[in-house]
Tab-separated table of C-alpha atoms in Angstrom:
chain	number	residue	atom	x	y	z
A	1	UNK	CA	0.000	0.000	0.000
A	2	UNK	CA	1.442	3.637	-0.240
A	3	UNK	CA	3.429	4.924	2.730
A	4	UNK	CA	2.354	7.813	3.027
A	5	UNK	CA	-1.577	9.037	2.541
A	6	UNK	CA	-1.498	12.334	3.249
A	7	UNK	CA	-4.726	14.255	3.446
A	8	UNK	CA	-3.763	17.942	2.646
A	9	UNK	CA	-0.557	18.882	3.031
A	10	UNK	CA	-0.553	22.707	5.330
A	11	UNK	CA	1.639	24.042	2.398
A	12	UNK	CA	-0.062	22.881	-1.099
A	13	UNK	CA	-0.926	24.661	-3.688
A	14	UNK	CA	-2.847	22.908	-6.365
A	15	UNK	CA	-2.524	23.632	-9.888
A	16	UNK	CA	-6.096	23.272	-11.828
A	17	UNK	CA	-6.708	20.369	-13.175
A	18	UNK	CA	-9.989	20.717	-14.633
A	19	UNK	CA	-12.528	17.870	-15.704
A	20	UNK	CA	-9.382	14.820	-15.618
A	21	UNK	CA	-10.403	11.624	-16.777
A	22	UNK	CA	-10.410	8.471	-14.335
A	23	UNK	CA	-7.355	6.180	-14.259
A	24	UNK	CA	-5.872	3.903	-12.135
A	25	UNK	CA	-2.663	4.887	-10.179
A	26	UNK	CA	-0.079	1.972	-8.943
A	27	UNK	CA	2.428	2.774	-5.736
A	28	UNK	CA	5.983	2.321	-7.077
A	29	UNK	CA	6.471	-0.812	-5.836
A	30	UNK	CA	3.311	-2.439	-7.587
A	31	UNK	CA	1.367	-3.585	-5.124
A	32	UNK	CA	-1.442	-1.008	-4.371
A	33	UNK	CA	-3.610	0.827	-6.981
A	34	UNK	CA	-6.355	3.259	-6.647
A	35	UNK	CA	-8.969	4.699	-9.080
A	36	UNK	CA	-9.304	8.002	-9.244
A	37	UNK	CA	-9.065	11.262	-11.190
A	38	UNK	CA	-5.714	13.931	-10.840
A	39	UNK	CA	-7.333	17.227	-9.763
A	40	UNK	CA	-4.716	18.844	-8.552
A	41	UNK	CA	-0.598	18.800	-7.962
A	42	UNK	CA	2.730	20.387	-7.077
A	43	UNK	CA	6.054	19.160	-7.154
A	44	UNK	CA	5.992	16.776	-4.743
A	45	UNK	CA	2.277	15.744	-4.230
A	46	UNK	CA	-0.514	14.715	-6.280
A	47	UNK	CA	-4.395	15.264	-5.288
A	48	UNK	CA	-6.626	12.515	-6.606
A	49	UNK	CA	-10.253	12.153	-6.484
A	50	UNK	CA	-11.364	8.669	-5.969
A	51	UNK	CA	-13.799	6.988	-8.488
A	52	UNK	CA	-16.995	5.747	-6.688
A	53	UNK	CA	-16.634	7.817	-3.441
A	54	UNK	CA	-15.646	10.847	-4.880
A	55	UNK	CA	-13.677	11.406	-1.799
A	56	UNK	CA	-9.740	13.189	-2.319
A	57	UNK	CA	-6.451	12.002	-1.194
A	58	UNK	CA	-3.133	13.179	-1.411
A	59	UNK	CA	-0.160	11.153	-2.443
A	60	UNK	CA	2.987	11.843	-2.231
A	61	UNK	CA	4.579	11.547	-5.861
A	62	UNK	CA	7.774	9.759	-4.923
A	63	UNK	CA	5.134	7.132	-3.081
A	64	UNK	CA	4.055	6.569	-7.255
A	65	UNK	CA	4.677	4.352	-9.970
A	66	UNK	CA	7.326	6.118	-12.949
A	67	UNK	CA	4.551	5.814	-15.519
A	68	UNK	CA	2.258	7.976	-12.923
A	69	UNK	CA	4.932	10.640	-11.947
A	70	UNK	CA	5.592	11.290	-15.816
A	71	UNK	CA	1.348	11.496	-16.397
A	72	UNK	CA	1.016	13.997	-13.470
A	73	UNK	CA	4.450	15.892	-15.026
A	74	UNK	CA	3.046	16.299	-18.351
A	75	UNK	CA	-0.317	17.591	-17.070
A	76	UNK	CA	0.672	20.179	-15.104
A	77	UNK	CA	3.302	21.560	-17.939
A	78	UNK	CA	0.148	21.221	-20.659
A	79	UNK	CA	-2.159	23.053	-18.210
A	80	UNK	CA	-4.235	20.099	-17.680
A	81	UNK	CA	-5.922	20.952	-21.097
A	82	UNK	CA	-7.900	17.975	-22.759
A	83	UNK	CA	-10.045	17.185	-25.397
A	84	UNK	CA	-12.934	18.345	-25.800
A	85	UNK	CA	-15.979	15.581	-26.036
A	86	UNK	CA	-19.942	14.851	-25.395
A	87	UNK	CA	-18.924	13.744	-22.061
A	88	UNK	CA	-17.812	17.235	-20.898
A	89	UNK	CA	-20.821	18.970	-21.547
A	90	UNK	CA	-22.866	16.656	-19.723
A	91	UNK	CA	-23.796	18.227	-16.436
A	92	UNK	CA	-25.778	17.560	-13.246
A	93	UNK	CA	-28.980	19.865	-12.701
A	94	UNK	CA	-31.434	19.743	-10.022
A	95	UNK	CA	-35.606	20.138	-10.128
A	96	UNK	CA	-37.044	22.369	-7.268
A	97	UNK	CA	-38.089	18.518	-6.019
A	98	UNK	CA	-34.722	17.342	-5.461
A	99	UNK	CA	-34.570	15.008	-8.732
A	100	UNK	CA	-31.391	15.251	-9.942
A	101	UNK	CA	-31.138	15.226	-13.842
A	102	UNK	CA	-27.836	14.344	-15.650
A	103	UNK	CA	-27.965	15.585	-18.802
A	104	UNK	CA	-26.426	17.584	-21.315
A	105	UNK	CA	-28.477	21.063	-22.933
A	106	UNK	CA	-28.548	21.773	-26.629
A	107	UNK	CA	-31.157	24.674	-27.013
A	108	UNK	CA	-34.094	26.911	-25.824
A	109	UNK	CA	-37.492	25.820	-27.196
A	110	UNK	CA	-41.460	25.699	-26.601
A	111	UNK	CA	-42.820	22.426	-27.471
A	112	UNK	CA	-46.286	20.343	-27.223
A	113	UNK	CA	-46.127	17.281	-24.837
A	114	UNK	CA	-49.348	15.341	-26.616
A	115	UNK	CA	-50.794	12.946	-24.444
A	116	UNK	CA	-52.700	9.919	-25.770
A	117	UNK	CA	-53.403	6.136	-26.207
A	118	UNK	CA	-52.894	4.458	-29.144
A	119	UNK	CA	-53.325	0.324	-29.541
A	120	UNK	CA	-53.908	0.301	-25.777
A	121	UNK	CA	-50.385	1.825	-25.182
A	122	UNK	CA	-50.417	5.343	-23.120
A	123	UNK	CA	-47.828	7.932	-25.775
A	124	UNK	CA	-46.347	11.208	-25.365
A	125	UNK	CA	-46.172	12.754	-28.637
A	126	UNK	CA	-46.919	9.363	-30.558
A	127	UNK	CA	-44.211	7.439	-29.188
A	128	UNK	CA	-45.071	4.638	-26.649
A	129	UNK	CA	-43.961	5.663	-22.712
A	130	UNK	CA	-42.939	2.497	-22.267
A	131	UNK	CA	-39.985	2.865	-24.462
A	132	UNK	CA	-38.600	6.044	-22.984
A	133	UNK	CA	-35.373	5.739	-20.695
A	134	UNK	CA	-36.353	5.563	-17.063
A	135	UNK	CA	-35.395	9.017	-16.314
A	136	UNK	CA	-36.926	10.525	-19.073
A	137	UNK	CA	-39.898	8.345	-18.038
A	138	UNK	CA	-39.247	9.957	-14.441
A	139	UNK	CA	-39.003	13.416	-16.037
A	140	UNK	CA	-42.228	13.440	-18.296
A	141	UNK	CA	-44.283	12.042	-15.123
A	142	UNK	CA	-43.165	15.269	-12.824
A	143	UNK	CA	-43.626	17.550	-15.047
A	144	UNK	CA	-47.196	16.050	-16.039
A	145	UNK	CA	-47.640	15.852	-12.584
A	146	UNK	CA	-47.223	20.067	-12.128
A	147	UNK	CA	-49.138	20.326	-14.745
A	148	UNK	CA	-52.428	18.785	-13.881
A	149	UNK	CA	-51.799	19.256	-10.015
A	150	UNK	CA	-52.327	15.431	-9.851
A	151	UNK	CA	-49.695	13.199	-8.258
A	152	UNK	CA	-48.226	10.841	-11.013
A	153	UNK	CA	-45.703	8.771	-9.507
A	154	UNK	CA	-45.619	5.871	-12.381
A	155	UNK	CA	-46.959	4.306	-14.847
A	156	UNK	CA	-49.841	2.620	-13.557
A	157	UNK	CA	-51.021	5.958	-12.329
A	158	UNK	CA	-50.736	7.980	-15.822
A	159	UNK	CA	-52.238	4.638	-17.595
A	160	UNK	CA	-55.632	5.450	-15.292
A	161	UNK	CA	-55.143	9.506	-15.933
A	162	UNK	CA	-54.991	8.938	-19.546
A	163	UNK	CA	-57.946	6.710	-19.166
A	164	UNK	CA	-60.110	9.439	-18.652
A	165	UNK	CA	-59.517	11.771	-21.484
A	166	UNK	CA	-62.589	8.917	-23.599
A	167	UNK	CA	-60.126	8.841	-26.512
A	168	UNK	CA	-58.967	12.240	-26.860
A	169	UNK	CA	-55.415	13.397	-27.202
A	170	UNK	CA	-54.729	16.765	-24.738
A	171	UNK	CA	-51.685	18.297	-25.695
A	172	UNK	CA	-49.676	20.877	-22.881
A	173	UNK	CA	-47.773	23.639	-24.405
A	174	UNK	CA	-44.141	24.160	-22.675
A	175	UNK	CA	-41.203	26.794	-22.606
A	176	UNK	CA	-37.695	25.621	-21.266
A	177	UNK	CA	-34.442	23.864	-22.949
A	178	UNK	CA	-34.275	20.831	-24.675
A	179	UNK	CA	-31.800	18.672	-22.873
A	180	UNK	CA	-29.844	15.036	-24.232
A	181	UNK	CA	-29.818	12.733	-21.483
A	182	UNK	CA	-26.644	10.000	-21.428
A	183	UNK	CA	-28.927	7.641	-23.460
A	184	UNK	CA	-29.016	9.664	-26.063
A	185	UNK	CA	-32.994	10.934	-25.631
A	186	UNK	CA	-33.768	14.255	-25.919
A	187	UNK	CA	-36.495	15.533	-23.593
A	188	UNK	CA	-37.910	19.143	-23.133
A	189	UNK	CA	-37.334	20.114	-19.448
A	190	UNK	CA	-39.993	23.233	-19.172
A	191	UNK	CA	-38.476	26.399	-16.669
A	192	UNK	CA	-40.862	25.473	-13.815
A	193	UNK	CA	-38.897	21.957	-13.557
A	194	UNK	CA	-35.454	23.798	-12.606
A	195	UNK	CA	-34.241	25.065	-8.856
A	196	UNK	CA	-33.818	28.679	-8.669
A	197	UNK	CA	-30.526	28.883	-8.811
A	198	UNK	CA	-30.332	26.661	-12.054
A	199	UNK	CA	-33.457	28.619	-13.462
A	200	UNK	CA	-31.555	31.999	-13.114
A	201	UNK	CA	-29.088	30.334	-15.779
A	202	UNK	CA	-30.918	28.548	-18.113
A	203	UNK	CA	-33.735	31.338	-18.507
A	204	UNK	CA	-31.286	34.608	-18.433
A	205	UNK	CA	-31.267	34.823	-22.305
A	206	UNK	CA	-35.333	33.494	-23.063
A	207	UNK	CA	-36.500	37.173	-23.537
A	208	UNK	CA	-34.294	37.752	-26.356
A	209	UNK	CA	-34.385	34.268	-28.055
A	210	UNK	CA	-38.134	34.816	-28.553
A	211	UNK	CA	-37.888	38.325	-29.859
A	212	UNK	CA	-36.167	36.091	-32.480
A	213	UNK	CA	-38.229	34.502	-33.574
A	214	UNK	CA	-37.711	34.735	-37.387
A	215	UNK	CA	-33.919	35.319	-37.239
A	216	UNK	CA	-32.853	31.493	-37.283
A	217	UNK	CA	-29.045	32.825	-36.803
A	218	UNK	CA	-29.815	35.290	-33.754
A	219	UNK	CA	-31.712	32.226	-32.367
A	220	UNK	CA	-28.486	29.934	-32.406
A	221	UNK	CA	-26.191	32.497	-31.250
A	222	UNK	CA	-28.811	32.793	-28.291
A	223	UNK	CA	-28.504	29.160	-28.002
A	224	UNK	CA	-25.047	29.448	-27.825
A	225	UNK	CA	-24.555	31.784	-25.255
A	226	UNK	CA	-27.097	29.780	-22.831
A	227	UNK	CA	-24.967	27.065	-23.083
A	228	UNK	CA	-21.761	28.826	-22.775
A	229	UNK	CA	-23.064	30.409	-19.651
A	230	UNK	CA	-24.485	27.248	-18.042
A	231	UNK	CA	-21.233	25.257	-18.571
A	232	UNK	CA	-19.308	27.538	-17.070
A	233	UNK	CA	-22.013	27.674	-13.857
A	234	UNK	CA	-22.124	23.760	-13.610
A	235	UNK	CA	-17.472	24.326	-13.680
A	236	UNK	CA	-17.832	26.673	-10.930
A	237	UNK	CA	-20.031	25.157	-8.904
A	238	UNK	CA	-17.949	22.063	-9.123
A	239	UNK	CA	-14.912	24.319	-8.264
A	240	UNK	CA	-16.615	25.507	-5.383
A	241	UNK	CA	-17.210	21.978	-4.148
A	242	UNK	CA	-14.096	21.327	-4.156
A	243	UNK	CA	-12.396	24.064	-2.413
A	244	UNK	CA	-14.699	23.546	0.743
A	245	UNK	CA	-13.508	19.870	0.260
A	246	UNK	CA	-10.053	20.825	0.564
A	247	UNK	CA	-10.387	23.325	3.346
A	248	UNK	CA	-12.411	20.241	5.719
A	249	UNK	CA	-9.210	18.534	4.444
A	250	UNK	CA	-6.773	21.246	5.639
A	251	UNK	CA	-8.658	21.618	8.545
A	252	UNK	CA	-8.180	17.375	9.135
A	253	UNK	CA	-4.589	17.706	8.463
A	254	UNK	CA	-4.268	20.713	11.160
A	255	UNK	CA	-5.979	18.103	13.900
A	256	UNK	CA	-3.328	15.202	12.736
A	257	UNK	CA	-0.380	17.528	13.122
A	258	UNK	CA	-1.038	18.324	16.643
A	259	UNK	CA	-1.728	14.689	18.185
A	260	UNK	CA	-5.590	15.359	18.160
A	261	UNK	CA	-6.845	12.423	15.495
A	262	UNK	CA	-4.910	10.082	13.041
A	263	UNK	CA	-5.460	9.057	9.733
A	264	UNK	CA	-6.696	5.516	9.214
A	265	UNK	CA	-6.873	3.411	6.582
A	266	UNK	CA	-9.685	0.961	7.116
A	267	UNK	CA	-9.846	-2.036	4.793
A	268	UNK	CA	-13.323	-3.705	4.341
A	269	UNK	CA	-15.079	-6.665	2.141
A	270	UNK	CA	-18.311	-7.853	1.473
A	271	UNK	CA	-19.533	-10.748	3.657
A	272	UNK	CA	-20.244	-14.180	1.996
A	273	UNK	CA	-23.625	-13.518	-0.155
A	274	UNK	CA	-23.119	-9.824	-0.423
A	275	UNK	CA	-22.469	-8.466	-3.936
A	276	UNK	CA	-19.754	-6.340	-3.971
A	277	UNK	CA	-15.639	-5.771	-3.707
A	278	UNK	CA	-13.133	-4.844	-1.275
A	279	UNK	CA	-12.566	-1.512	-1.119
A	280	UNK	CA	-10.641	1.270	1.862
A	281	UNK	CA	-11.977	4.194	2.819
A	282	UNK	CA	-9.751	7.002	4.768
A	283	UNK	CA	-10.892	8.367	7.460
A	284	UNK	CA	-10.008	10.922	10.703
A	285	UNK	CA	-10.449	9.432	14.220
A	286	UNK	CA	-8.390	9.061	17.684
A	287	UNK	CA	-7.749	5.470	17.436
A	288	UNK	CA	-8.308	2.333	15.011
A	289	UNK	CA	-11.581	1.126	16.869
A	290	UNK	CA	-13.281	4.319	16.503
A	291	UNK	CA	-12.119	4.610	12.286
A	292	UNK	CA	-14.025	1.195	12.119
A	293	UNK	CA	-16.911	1.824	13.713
A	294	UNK	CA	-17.322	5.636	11.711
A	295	UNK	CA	-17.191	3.260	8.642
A	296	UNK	CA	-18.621	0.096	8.698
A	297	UNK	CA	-22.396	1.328	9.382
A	298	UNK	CA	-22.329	3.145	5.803
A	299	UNK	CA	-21.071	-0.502	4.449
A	300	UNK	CA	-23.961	-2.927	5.691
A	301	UNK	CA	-22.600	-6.424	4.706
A	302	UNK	CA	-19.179	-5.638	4.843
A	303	UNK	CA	-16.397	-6.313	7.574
A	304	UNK	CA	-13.400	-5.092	8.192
């Protein structure tokens, strides 16, 4: 296992290493390796955020394989710059429920969500609900749901809504973005859906696409702009995120430094029957007993 795990050290400074892709690091000596992303480094430490738990650690870069130490070298003398792909424009949003939406915007919009049953099959603009991803499934019942001020929680309940319209299609006009979800649908998420903060993004150029509404050119430059602007809100949230991370981490080092807690590395597996792998999770705490017992009630199944 590395020597040395190293929460923050007091005198870091992190270079930005924006939107890094997973990889697995090996200690130089081959026989521990940890997934995780490079987010930050100087000369003598790296700062890695583990896949899964999303939690960081810092590892000293002498405690890494050659092949590692020349990967974090060249990314801080490129500036951490990367390609650019479909992945990094996909971004986490939030509804004013909670619901938590990972998807990627293309454009502004008003569209017609159509509601009707066709061969015994409920549809939402002619295409079956059944068919839809689950999220998007999620999505269209929510917003239905604000809509007609009816709970709709799945699809039992819209098949009995739908029931009642004696054959009719009703159709719901709606204003928001069209978003690509990581399936590959496209579903049109209307304003109302979003959180406030996330609204005051995503709705900040509306007024003026609409005043466009012959000018196919001033409409994509409008598009444009909203996405611009909501990447670069999702990048500093995420930034934000992670500087409170490292200051509880700073903060944790501080406590280690003068006697007060330890850093422990506690090793778990799953029992016989439980699905899942042995893993370690790092953690702050006087002594070994009380590391186990601050991580083994978020792992039912597991011992240490």
């Amino acid at each position: 296992m590395l020597r040395h795990f190293l929460l923050l050290a007091a005198v870091l400074v992190t270079a930005s290493i924006a939107d890094a892709k997973p990889r697995t690091w090996t200690s130089a000596d081959g026989a521990y390796k940890l997934d995780g992303e490079l987010i930050g480094s100087n000369e003598t430490t790296a700062i890695l955020k583990r896949r899964g738990s999303g939690r960081l650690a810092a590892i000293e870069l002498a405690d890494l394989s050659e092949e590692d130490r020349n990967f974090v070298k060249k990314q801080g003398k490129s500036g951490s710059k990367q390609e650019a792909g479909d992945d990094l424009e996909m971004h986490t949003w939030t509804s004013r429920e909670g619901l938590k939406i990972r998807a990627k915007i293309l454009a502004y919009g008003k569209k017609e969500y159509t509601l009707d049953r066709k061969l015994g099959a409920v549809t939402i603009n002619g295409k079956a609900f059944s068919t839809f991803d689950p999220l998007h499934q999620k999505l269209i019942l929510r917003v239905l749901s604000v809509l007609e001020k009816t709970p709709l929680e799945k699809q039992s309940d819209l098949n009995k809504f739908v029931s009642l319209f004696a054959g009719q299609p009703k159709s719901y006009p709606l204003e928001g973005v069209l978003m690509e979800l990581p399936s590959g649908d496209q579903i049109a998420v209307p304003f109302f859906m979003f959180s406030e903060k996330d609204l005051e993004v995503l709705q900040a150029g509306w007024e003026n696409w609409q005043k466009y509404h012959t000018d196919e050119d001033a409409r994509a430059r409008e598009d444009l702009m909203m996405r611009s602007e909501a990447s670069h809100y999702q990048q500093s949230m995420a930034q934000e995120q992670q500087r409170q991370q490292l200051e509880v981490l700073k903060f944790n080092m501080a406590a280690v430094r003068t006697g007060l807690t330890s850093i422990w590395e506690v090793q778990i597996a799953p029992n016989r029957g439980v699905y899942g792998r042995p893993t370690s999770i790092m953690v702050t705490a006087r002594d070994s007993l009380t590391a186990t017992q601050m991580v083994l009630p978020n792992y039912p199944g597991f011992s240490m």
